[in-house]
Coordinates of C-alpha atoms in Angstrom, one line a residue:
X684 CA 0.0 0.0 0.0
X685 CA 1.5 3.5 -0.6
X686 CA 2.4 5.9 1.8
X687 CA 2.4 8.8 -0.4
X688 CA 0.7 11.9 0.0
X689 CA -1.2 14.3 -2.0
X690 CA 1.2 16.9 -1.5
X691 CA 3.9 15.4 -3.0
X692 CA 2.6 16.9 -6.1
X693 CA 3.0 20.3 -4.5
X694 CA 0.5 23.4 -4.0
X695 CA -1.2 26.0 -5.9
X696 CA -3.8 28.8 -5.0
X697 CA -7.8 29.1 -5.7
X698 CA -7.7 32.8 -4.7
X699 CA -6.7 32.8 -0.9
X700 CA -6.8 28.8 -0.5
X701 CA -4.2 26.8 -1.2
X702 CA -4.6 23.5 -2.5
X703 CA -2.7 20.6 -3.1
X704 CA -2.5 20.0 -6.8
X705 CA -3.6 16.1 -6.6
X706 CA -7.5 16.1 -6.0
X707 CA -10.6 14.3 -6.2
X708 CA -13.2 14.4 -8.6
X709 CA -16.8 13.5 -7.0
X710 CA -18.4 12.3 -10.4
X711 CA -17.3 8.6 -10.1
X712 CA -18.5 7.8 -6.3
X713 CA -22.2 7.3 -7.5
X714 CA -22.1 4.1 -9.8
X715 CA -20.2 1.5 -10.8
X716 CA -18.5 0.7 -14.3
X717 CA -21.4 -1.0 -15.1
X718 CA -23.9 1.8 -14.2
X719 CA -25.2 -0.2 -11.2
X720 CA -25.1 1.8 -8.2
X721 CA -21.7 2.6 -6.3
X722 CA -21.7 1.0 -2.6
X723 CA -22.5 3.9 0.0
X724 CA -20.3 3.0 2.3
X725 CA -17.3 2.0 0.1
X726 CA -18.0 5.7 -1.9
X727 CA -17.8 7.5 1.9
X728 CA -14.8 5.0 2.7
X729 CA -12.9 6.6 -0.6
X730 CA -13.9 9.9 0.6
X731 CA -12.6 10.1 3.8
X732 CA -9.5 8.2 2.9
X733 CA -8.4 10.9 0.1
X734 CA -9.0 13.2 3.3
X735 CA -6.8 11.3 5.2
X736 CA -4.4 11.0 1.9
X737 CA -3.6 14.3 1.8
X738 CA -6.2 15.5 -0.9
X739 CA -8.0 18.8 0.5
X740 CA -9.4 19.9 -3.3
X741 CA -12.6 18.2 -4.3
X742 CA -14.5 19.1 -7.4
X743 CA -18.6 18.1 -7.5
X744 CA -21.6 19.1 -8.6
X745 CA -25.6 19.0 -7.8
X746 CA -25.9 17.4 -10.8
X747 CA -23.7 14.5 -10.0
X748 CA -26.0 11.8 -9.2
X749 CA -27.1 8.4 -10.7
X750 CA -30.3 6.1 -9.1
X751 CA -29.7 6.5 -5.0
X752 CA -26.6 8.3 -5.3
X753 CA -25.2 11.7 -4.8
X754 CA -21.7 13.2 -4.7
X755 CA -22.6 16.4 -2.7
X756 CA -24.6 14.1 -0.1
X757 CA -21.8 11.5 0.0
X758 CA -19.3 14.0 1.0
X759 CA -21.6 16.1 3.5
X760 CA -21.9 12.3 5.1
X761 CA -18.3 11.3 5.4
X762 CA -16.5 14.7 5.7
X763 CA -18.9 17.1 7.3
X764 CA -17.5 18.9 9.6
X765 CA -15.4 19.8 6.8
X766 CA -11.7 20.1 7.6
X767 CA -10.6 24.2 7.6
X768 CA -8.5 23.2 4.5
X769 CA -10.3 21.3 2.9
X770 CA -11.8 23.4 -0.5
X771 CA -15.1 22.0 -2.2
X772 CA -15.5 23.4 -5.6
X773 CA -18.6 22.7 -7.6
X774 CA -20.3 23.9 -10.8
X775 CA -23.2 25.2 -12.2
X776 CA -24.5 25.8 -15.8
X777 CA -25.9 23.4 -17.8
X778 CA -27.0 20.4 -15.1
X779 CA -29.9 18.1 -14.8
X780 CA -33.1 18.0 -13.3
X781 CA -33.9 15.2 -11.1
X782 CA -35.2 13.1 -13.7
X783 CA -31.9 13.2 -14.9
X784 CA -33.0 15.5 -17.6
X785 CA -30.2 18.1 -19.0
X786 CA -31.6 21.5 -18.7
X787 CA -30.0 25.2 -19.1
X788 CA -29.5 27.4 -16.8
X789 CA -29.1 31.0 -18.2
X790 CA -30.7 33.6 -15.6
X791 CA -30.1 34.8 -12.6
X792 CA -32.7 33.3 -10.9
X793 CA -31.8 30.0 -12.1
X794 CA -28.2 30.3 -11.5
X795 CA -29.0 31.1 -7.8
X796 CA -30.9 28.1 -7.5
X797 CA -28.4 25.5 -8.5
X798 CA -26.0 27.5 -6.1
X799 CA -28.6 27.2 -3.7
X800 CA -28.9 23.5 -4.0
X801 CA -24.9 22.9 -3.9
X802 CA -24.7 24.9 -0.6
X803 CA -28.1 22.8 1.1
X804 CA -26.8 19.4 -0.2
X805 CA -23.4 20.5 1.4
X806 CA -24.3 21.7 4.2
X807 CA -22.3 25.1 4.2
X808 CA -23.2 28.7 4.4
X809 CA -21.6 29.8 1.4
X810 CA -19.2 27.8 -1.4
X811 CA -15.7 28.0 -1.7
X812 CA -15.3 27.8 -5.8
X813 CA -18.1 27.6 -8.6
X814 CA -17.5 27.1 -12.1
X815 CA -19.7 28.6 -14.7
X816 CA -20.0 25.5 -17.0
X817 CA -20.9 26.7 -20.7
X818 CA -21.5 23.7 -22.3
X819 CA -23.2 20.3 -21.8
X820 CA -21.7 16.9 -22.1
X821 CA -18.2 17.5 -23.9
X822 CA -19.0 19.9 -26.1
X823 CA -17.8 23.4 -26.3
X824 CA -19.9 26.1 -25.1
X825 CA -20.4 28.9 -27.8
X826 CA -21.0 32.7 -27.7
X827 CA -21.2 35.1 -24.9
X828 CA -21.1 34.0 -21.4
X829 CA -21.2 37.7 -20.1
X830 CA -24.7 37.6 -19.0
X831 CA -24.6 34.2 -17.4
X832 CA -20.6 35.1 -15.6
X833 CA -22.1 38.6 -14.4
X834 CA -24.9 36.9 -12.5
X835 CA -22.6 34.8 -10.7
X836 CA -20.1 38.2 -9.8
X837 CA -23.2 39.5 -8.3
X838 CA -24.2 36.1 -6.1
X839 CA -20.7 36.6 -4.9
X840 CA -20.9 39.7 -3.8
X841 CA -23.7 39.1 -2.2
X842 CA -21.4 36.1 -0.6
X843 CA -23.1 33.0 -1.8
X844 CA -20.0 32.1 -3.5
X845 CA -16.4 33.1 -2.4
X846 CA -14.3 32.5 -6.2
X847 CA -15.5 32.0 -9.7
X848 CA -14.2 29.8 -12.0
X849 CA -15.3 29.0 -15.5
X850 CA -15.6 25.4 -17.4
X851 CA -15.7 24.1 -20.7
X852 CA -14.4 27.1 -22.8
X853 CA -12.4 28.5 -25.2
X854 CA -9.7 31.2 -24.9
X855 CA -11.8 34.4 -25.8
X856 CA -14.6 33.0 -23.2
X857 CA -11.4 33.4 -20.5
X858 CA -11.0 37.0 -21.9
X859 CA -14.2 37.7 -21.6
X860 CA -14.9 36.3 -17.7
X861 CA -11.6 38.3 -16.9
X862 CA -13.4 41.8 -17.6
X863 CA -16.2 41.1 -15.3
X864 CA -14.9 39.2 -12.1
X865 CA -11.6 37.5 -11.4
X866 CA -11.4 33.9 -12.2
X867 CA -9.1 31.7 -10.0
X868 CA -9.4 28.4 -12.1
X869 CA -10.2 26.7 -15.6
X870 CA -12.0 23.4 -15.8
X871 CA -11.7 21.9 -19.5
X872 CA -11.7 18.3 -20.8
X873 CA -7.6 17.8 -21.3
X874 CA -4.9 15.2 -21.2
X875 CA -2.4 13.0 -22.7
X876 CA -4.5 12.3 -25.3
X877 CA -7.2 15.0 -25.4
X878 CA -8.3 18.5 -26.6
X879 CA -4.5 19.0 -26.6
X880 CA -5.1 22.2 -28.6
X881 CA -6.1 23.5 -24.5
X882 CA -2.2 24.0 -24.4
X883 CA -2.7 27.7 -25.3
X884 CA -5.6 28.0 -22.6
X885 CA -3.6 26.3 -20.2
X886 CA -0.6 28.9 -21.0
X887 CA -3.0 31.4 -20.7
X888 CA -4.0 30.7 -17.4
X889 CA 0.0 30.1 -16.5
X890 CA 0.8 34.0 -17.4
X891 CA -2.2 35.0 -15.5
X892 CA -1.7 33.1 -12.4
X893 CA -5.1 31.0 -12.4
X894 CA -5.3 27.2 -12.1
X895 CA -5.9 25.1 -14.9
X896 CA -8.1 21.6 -13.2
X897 CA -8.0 19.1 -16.6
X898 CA -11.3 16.6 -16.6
X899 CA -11.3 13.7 -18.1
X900 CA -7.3 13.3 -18.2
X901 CA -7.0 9.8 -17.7
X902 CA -8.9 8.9 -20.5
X903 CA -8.8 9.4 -24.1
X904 CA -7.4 7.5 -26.9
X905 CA -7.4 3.7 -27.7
X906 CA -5.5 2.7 -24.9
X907 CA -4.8 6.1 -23.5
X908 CA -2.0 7.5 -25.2
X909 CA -1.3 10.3 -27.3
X910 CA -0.9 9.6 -30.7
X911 CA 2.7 10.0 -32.1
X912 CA 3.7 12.4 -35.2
X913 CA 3.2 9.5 -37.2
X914 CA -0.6 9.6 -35.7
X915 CA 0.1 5.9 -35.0
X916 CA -1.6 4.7 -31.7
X917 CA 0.4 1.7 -31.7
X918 CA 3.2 3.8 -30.9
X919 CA 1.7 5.7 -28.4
X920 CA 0.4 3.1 -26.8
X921 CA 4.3 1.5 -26.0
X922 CA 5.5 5.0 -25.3
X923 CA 3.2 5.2 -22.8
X924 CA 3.5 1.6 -21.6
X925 CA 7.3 1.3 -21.7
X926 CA 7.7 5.0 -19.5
X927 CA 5.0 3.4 -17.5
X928 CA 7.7 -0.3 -17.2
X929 CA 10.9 2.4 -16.4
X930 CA 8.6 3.9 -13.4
X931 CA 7.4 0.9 -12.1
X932 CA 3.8 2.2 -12.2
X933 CA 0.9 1.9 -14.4
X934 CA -0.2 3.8 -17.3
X935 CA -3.1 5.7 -15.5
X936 CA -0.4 7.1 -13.2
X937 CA 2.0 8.6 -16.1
X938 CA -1.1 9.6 -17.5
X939 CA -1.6 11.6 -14.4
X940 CA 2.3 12.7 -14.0
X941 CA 2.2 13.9 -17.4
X942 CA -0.9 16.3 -16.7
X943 CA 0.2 17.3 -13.2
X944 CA 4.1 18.4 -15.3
X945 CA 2.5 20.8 -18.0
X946 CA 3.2 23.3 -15.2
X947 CA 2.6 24.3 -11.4
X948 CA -0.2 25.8 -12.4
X949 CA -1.8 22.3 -13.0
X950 CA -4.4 20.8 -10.9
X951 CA -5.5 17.3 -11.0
X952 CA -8.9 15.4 -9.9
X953 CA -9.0 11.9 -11.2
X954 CA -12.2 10.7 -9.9
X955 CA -12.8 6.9 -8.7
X956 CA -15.1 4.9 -6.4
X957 CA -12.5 2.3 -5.4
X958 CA -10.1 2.5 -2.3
X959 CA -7.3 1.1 -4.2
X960 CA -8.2 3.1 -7.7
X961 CA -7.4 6.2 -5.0
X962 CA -4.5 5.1 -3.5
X963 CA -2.9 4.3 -6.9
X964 CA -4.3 7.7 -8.1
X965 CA -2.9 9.8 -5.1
X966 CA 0.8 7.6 -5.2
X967 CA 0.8 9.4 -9.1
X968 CA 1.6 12.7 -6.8
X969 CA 4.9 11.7 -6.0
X970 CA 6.3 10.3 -9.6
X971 CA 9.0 12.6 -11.1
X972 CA 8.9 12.7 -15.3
X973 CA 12.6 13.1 -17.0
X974 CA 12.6 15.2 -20.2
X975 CA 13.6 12.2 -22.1
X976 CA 10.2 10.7 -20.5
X977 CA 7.9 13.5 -21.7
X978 CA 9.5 13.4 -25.3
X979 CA 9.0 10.0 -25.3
X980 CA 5.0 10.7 -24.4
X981 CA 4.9 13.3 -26.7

């Protein structure tokens, strides 16, 4: 079993909180690979072990639930009283109603409400982090988010919410929050093998200070590498595995390492229901990447 912490990654700052750059995404505690539902008290096990782990960033949403289950309740379970450093970030935007439905949310009004909801299923009096997400599913948002990022400057002066961050965007989108309200994170789909044309966002955010949180990392191609210049996933795919032999870990984990080396800037939050998926995630904190390794990844 490893023995490595969280913070062996290192920290970086969501406005006034610092975070270590290893976290937890909340969207996998709910079901199983299979779709059935996730056991409770296995989900609230994982939970308060990343706690214990070293992970104090968690990313969730209102809309993260499936049959019985629901992140923001599982965590209000097993961590409430929240630890003072631990940071809770959640989203709102596009979601679902409780049919499961997707549904907008473009108003004020209904932007306050799905705030509303993340802070009652919490349990807290106001949210650390929310994310305007632009888009639904993986797909881009598109056109102004002024209206939509404006209402949420205005719930957080009003101190519902404590930082905004946006999710799902492209660079102008980034531009466009920055004239409003200051944004202290990015959340796009990004990886190894994804969307890798977000290495200009993720610059972006670099020069400006602001944390770019990948989703999705670990996954991507046929078996989860990059393609190389030749495009050839075959070659990828033994990049990947033979830097994965050299390290003595497993793909998913240089997957990780690669994402959390695109820069200090970087946040991770692989997402699992499993105990041992979590410790394997969290030991990816403390693997180092060589240049030759990274060229070798591409």
């Amino acid at each position: 079993m490893t023995t490595t912490n969280a913070g062996a990654a290192g920290t970086w700052t969501l406005g006034d909180r610092t975070v270590h750059r290893l976290g937890l995404g909340a969207m996998r505690l709910m079901s199983k690979a299979d779709g059935s539902p996730s056991d409770r008290a296995q989900a609230i096990e994982v939970l308060r072990q990343a706690v214990e782990l070293g992970v104090n960033h968690i990313d969730t949403a209102a809309f993260y639930f499936a049959g019985p289950r629901s992140a923001n309740e599982l965590i209000n379970t097993a961590l409430a009283p929240y630890p003072d450093d631990l940071v809770i970030t959640t989203k709102v935007g596009p979601g679902r109603d409780p049919s499961g439905a997707f549904l907008g949310a473009h108003t004020k009004e209904e932007l306050r409400g799905q705030v509303e909801e993340n802070i009652r299923q919490l349990g807290l009096d106001r949210l650390e982090v929310v994310n305007l997400r632009i888009g639904v599913g993986l797909e881009r948002g598109e056109g102004s988010l002024k209206e939509r990022f404006e209402a949420l400057a205005e719930l957080r002066e009003e101190g519902l919410i404590r930082h905004l961050g946006i999710s799902n965007i492209g660079l102008e989108h980034l531009e466009e929050a920055l004239a409003i309200a200051p944004v202290v994170c990015v959340q796009n789909q990004y990886g190894l093998a994804t969307r890798r044309e977000d290495d200009a966002i993720q610059q972006a955010c670099a020069e400006r200070g602001i944390a770019f949180v990948p989703f999705f990392s670990v996954g991507g191609a046929p078996g989860g590498a990059a393609p190389s210049a030749s495009g050839s996933a075959t070659e990828a795919d033994r990049a990947l595995a033979d830097v994965a032999e050299r390290h003595g870990a497993s793909p998913s984990q240089i997957r990780l390492a690669w994402t959390l080396h695109k820069g200090p800037n970087v946040l991770a939050i692989p997402g699992t229901g499993d105990p041992a998926h979590l410790r394997e995630n969290v030991a990816a904190a403390g693997l180092r990447l060589s240049e030759e390794d990274l060229a070798r990844l591409g």
